[in-house]
Tab-separated table of C-alpha atoms and ligand atoms in Angstrom:
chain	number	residue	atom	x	y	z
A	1	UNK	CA	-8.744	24.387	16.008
A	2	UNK	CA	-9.362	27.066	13.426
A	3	UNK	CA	-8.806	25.943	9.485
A	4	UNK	CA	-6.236	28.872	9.260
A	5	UNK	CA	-4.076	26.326	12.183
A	6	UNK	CA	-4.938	23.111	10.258
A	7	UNK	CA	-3.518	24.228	7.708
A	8	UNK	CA	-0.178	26.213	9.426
A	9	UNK	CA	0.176	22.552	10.818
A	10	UNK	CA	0.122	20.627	7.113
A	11	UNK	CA	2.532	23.081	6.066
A	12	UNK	CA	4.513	22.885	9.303
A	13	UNK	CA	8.227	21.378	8.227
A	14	UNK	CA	10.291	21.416	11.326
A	15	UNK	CA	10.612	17.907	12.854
A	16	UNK	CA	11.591	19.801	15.897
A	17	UNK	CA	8.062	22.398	16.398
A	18	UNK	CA	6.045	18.545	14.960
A	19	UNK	CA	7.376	16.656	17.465
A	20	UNK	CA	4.605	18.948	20.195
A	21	UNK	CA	1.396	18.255	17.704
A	22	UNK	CA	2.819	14.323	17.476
A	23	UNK	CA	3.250	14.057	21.389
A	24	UNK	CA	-0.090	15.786	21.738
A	25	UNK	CA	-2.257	13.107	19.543
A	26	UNK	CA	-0.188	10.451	20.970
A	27	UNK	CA	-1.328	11.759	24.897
A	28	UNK	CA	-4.794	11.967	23.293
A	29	UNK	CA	-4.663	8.172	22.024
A	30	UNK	CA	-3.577	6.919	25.553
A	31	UNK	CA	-6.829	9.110	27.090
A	32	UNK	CA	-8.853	7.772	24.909
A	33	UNK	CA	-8.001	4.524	23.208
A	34	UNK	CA	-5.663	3.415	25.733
A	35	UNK	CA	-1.937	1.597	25.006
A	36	UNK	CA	-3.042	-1.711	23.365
A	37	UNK	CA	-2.232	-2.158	19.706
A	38	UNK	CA	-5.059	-3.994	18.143
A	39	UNK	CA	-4.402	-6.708	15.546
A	40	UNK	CA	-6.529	-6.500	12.158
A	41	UNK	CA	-5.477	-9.826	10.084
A	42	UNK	CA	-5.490	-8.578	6.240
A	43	UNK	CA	-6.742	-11.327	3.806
A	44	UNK	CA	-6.669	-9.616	0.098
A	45	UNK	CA	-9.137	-11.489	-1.235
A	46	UNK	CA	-9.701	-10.737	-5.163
A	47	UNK	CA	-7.486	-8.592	-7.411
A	48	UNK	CA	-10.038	-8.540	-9.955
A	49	UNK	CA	-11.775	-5.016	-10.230
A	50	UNK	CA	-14.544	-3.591	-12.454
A	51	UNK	CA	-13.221	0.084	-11.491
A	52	UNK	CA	-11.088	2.423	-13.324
A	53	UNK	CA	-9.679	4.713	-10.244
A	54	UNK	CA	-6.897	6.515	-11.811
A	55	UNK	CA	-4.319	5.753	-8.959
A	56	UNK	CA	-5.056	2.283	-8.276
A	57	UNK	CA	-2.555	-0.657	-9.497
A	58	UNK	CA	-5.169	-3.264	-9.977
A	59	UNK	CA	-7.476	-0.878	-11.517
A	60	UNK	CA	-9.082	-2.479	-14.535
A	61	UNK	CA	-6.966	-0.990	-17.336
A	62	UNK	CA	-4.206	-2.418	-15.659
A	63	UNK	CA	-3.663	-5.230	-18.525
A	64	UNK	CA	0.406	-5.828	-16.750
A	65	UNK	CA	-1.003	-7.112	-13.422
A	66	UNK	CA	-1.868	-11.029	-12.806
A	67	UNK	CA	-5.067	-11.191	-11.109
A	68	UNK	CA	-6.056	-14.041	-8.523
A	69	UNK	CA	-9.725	-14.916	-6.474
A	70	UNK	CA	-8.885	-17.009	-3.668
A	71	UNK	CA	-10.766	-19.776	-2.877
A	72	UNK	CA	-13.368	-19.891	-0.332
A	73	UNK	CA	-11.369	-22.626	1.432
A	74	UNK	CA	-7.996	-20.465	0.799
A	75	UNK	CA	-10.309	-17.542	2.524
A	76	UNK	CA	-11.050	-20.114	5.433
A	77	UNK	CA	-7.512	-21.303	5.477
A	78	UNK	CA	-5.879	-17.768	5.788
A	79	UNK	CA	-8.929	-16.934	8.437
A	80	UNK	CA	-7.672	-19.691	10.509
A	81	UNK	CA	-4.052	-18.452	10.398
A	82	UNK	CA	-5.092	-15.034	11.787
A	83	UNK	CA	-7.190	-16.701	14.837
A	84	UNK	CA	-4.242	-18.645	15.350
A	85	UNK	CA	-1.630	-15.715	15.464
A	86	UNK	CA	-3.658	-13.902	18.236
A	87	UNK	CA	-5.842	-11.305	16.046
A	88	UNK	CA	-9.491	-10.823	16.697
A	89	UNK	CA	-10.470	-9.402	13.596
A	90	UNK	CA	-9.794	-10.492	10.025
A	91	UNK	CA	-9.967	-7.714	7.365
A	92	UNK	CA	-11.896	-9.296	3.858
A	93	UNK	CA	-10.133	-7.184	1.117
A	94	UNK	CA	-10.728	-6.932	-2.736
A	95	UNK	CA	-11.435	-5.141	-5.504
A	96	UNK	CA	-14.759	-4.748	-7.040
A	97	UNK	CA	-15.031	-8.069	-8.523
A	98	UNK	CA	-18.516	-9.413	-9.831
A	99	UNK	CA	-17.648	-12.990	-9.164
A	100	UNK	CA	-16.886	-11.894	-5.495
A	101	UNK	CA	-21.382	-12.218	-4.981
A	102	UNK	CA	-22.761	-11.089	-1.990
A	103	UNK	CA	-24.029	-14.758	-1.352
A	104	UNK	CA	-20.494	-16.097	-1.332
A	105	UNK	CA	-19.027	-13.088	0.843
A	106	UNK	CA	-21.713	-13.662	3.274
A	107	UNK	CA	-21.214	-17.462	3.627
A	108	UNK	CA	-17.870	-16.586	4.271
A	109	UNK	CA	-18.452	-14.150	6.998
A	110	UNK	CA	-21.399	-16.959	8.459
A	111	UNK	CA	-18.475	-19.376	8.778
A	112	UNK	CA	-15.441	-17.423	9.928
A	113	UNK	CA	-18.224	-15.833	12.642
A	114	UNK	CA	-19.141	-19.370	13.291
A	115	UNK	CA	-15.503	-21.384	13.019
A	116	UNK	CA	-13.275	-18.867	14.850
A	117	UNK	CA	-14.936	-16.205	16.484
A	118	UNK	CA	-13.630	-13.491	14.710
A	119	UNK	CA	-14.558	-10.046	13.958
A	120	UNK	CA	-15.256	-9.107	10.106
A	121	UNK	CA	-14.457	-6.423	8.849
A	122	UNK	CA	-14.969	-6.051	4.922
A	123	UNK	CA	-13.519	-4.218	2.067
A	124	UNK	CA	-14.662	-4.633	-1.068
A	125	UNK	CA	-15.272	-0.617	-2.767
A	126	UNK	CA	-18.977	0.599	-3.719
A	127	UNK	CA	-21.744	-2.234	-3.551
A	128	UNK	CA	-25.512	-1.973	-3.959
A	129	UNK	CA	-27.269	-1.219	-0.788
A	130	UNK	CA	-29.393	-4.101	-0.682
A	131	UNK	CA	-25.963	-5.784	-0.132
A	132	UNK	CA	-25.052	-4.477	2.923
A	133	UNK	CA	-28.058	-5.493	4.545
A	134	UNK	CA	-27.321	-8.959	3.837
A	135	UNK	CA	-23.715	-8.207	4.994
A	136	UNK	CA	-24.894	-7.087	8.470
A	137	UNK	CA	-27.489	-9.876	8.523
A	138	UNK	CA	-24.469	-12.724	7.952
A	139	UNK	CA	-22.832	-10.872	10.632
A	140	UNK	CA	-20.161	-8.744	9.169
A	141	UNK	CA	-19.548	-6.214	12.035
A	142	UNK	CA	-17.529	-3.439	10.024
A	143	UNK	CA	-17.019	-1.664	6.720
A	144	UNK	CA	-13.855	-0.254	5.191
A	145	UNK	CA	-14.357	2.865	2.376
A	146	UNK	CA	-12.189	5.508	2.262
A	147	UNK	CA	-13.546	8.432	0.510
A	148	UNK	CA	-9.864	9.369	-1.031
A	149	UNK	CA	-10.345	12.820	-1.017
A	150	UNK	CA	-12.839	15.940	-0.353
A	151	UNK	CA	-12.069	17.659	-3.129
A	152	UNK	CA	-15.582	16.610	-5.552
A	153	UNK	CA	-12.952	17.902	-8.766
A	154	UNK	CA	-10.149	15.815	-7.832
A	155	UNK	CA	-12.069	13.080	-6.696
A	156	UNK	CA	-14.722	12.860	-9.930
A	157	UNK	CA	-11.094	13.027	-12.292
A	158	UNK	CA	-9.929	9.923	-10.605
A	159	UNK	CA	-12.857	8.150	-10.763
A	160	UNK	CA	-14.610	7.114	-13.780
A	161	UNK	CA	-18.681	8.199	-14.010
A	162	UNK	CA	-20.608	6.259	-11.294
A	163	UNK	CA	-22.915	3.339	-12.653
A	164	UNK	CA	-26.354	4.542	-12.442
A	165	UNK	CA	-28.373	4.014	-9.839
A	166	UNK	CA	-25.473	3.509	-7.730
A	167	UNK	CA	-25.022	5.779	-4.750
A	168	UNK	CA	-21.704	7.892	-4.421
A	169	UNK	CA	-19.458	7.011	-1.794
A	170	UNK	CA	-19.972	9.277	0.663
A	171	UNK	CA	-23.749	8.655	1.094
A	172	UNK	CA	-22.751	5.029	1.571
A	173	UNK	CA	-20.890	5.918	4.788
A	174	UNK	CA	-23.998	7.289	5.656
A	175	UNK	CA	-25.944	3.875	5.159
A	176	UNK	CA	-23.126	1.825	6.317
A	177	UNK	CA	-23.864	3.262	9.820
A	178	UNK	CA	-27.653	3.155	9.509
A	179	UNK	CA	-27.256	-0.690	8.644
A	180	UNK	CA	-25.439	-0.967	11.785
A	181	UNK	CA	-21.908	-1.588	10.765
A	182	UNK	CA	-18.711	0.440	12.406
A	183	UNK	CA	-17.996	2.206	9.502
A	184	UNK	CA	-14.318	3.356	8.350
A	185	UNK	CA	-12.951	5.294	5.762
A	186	UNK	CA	-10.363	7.884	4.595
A	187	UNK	CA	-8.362	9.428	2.515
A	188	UNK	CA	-4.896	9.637	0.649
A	189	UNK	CA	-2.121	11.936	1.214
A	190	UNK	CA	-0.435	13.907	-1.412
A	191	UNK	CA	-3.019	13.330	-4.352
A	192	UNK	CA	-1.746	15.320	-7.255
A	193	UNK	CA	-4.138	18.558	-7.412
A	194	UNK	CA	-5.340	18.589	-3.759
A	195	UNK	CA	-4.432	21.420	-1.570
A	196	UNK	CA	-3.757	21.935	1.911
A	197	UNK	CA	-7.039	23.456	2.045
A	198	UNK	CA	-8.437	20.124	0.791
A	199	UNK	CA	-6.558	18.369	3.862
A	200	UNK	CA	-8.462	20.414	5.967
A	201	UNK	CA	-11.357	19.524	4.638
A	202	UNK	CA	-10.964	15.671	4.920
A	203	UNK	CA	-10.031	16.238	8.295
A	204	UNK	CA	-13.265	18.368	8.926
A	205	UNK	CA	-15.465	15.462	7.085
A	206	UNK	CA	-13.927	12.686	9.489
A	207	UNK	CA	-15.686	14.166	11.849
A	208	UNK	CA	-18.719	15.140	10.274
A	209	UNK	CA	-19.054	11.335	8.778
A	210	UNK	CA	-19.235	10.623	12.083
A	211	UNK	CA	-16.431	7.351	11.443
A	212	UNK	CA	-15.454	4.779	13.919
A	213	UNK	CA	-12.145	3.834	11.784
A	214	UNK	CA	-9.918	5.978	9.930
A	215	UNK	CA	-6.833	4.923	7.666
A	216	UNK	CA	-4.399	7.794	5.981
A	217	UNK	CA	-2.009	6.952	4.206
A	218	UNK	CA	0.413	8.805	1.731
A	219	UNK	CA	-0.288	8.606	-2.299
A	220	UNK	CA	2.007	6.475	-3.653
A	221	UNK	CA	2.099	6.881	-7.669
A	222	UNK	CA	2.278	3.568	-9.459
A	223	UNK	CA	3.579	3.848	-13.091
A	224	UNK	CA	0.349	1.517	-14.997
A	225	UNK	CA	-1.727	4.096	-13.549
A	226	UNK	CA	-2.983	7.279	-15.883
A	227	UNK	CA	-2.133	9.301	-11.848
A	228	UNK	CA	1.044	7.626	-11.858
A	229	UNK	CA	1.780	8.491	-15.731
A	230	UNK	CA	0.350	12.276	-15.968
A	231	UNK	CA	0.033	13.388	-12.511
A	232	UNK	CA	-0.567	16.848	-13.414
A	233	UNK	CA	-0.150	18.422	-9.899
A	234	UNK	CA	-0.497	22.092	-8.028
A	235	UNK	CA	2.238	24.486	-8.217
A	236	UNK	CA	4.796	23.679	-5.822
A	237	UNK	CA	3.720	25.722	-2.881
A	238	UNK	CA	0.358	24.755	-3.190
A	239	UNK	CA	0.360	21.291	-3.686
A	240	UNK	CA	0.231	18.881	-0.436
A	241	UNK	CA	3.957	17.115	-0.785
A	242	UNK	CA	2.880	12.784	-0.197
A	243	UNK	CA	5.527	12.454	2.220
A	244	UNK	CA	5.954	10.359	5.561
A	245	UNK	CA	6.474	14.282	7.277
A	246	UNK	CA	3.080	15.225	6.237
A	247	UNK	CA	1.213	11.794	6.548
A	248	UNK	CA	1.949	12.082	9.965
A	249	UNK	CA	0.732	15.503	10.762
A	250	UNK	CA	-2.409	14.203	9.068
A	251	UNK	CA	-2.740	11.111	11.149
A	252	UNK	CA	-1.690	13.660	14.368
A	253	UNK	CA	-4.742	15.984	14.172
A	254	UNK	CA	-6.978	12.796	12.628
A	255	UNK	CA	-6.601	11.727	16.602
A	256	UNK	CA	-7.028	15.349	18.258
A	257	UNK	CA	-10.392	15.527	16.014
A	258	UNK	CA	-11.518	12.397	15.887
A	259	UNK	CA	-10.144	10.974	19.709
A	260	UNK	CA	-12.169	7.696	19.989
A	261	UNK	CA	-11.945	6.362	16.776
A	262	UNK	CA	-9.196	3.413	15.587
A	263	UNK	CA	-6.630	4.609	13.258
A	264	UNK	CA	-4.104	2.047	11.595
A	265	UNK	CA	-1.056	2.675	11.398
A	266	UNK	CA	-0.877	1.751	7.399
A	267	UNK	CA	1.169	-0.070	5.302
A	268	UNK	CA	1.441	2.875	2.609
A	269	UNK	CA	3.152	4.532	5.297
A	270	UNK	CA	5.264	2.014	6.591
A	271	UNK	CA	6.694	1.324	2.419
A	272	UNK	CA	7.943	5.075	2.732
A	273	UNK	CA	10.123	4.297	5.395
A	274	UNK	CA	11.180	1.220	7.220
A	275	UNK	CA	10.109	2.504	10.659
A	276	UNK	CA	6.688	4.211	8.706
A	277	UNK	CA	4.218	1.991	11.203
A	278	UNK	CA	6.649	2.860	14.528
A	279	UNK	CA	6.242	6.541	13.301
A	280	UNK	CA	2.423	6.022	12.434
A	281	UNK	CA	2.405	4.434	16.438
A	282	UNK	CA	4.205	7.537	17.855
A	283	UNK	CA	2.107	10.256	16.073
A	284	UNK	CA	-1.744	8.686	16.988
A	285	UNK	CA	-2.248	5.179	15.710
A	286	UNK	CA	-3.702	2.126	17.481
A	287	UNK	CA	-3.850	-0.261	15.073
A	288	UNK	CA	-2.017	-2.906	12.746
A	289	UNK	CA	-3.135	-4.751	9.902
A	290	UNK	CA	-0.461	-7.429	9.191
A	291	UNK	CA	-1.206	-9.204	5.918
A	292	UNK	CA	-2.363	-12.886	5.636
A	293	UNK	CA	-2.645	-13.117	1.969
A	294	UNK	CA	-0.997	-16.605	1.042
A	295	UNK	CA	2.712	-14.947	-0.196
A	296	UNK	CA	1.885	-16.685	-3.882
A	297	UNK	CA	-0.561	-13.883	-4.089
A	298	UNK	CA	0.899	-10.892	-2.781
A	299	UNK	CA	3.035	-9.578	-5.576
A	300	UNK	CA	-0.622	-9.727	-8.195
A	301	UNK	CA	-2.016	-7.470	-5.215
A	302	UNK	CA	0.164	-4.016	-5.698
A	303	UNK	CA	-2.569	-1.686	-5.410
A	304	UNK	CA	1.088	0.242	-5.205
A	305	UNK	CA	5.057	-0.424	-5.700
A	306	UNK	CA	6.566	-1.466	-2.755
A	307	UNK	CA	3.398	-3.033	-1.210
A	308	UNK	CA	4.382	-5.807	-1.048
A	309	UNK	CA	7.903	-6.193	-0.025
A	310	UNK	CA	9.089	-8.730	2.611
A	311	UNK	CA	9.262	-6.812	5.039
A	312	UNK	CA	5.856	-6.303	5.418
A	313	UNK	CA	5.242	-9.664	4.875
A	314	UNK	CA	5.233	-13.278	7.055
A	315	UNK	CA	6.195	-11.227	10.724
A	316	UNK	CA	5.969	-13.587	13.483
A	317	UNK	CA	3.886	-12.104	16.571
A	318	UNK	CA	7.365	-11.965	18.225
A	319	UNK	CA	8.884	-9.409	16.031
A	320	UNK	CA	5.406	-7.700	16.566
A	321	UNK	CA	5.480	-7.904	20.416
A	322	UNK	CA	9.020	-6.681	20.324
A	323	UNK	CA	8.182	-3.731	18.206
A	324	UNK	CA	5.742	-3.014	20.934
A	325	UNK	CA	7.569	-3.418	23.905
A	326	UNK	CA	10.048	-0.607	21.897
A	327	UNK	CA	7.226	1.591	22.039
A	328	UNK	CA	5.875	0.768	25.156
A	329	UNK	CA	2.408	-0.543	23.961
A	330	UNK	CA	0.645	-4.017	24.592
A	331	UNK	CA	-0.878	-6.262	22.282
A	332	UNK	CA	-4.468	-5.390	22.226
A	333	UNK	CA	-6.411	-8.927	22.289
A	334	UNK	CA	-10.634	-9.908	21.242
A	335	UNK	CA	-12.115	-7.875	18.415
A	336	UNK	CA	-11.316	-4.359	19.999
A	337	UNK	CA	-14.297	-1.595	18.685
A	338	UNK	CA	-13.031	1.895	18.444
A	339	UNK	CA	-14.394	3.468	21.695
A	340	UNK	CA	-16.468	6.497	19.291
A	341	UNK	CA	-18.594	3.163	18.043
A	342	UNK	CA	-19.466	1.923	21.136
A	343	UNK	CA	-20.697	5.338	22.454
A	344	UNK	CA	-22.730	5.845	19.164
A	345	UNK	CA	-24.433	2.273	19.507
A	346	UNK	CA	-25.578	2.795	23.043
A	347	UNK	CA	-28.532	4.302	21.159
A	348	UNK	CA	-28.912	2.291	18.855
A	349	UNK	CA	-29.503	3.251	15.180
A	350	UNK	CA	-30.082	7.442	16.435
A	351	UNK	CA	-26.714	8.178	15.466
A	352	UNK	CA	-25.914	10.040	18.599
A	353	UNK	CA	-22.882	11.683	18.390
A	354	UNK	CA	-19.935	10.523	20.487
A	355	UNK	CA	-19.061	12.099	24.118
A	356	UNK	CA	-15.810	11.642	23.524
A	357	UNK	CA	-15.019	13.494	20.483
A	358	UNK	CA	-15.380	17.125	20.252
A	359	UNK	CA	-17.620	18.702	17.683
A	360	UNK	CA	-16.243	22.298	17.830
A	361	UNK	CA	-12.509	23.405	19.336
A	362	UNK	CA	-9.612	20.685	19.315
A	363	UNK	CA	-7.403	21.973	22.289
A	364	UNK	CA	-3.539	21.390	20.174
A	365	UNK	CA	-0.675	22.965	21.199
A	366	UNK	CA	-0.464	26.358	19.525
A	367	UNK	CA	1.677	26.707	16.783
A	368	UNK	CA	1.836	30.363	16.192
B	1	5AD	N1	-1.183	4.883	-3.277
B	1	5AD	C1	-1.618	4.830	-2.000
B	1	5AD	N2	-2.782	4.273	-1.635
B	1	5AD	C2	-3.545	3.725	-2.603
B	1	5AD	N3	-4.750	3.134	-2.555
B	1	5AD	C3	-5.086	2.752	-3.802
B	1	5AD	N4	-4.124	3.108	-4.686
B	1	5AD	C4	-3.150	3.723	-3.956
B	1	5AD	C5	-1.914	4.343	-4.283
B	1	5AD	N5	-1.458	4.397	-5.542
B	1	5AD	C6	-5.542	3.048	-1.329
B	1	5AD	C7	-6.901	3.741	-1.527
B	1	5AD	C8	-7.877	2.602	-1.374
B	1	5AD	C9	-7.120	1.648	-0.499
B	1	5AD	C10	-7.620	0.232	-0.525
B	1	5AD	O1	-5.805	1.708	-0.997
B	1	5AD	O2	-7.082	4.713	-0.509
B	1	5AD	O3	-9.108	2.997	-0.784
């Protein structure tokens, strides 16, 4: 697909002409990644954060938000309630938080590999290299970092100067898969002063990054944030709207690029709109990340408003199975590697590209 569609696509409005791109990622993610729904159990582990990203609620200048460290027994304790519900992988969250060392995260990895059998993946923002290492070592098998946008302007406004020696984000995607980890990332929908070029672009740089995961989710503006505050947007016309319509166009030609990979269906979009995750299912999604933080915590975690509201929170793998059965899906069960990994580590470490994912045309349905 040429840039010139991409972007006739972002801008697309009619539910009606969408519906075609939708049902064409969605016949794409039952090709390739088949009809389970995989389980990722969310733990938020720290909101303490040494960062200043200009959108984030539990940014550092944040002085209004309580901030909590679990316990590595809490960590253990939530671990064991996501074996128990039936996930295979448990998602380590948290902010950039120097308490969080890499000598406690990887004992913590050690024993949930060890105690239940999970996979672990891990979230915790920019980290020296040396870290990772011992990460994969301990065991950790993936890496969440979404790059947030492609736009170097927008993206070096909301975030404050790098610490030196430190290396930007995106080359730590590119170590993340030499150190052997699946390796996920993204971006957000709708930041003020991106364009539907810049859309494009991310879309482009999934592919050229090479990911195994990929999570979009709309920009939601939180009001302690300088973003949320002065969001100093495009004109109108030019600025990419952070709405469910156009989150889901994005996750819709994330799958016809990118046709191997595991996309969540996230939580930013499900706080849009009650049935945001259903929609996020229909339009190219594969997997869920309910959230196991202990409740007491939740609320101190608002990375945005409305994150955590009940109705994301304490669902029972009933209500989940039913939700399923609605869309005609299974319950995806063991750790569940996006498809585009395994074909990459067959050769191990040469970063082959995948079979399954096409580096030059993306057959859509045409929209002109
Ligand atoms: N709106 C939507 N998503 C956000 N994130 C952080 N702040 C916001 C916000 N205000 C996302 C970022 C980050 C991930 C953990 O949460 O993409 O990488």
């Amino acid at each position: 697909m040429e840039r010139t569609e991409i972007i006739r696509w972002l801008r697309e409005r009619n539910p009606g002409r969408l519906a075609e791109l939708w049902a064409a990622a969605d016949r794409v993610r039952h090709d390739h990644v088949g009809d389970q729904i995989y389980l990722r159990g969310l733990v938020e582990v720290s909101s303490y954060c040494r960062r200043n990203c200009a959108y984030c609620g539990i940014r550092a200048g944040n002085f209004r938000v309580e901030r909590f460290r679990l316990t590595a027994d809490e960590v253990l304790d939530c671990a064991a309630r996501v074996a128990d519900f039936g996930c295979g992988t448990v998602v380590l969250q948290g902010g950039e938080d120097p308490k969080l060392t890499v000598d406690l995260v990887a004992s913590l990895v050690r024993r949930i590999k060890t105690e239940f059998g999970l996979a672990v993946t891990l979230s915790f923002g920019e980290r020296p290299l040396a870290d990772f290492h011992v990460l994969r070592a301990a065991g950790a098998d993936r890496y969440l970092l979404r790059f947030e946008t492609s736009n170097p302007e927008v993206y070096a406004r909301l975030h404050p100067p790098h610490i030196a020696g430190e290396l930007p984000r995106r080359e730590l995607l590119r170590e993340l898969h030499a150190a052997g980890f699946e390796v996920g990332s993204g971006s957000m929908i709708g930041l003020p002063g991106t364009s539907y070029d810049d859309v494009a672009n991310d879309l482009l740089d999934f592919r050229e990054l090479d990911l195994d995961m990929i999570g979009v989710g709309p920009y939601i503006p939180h009001p302690e944030t300088p973003l949320g505050s002065h969001p100093r947007p495009l004109p109108p016309n030019e600025q990419v709207p952070n709405d469910w319509l156009t989150t889901c166009t994005v996750v819709a030609l994330t799958r016809l690029f990118c046709p191997a990979t595991n996309i969540p269906a996230t939580t930013a979009l499900a706080t849009l709109r009650p049935d945001g995750r259903e929609l996020g299912f229909r339009c190219g999604a594969n997997v869920w990340m309910p959230n196991f933080t202990p409740p007491r915590y939740r609320a101190s975690y608002e990375i945005y408003p409305g994150k955590a509201a009940p109705t994301h929170a304490e669902l029972r793998l009933h209500d989940i199975s039913e939700i399923l059965a609605r869309l005609g899906r299974t319950l995806g069960r063991g750790p569940g590697p996006s498809p585009h990994y395994l074909t990459r580590s067959v050769t191990a470490n040469t970063r082959a590209s995948c079979s399954e994912c096409p580096t030059s045309s993306v057959a859509t349905p045409s929209i002109s």
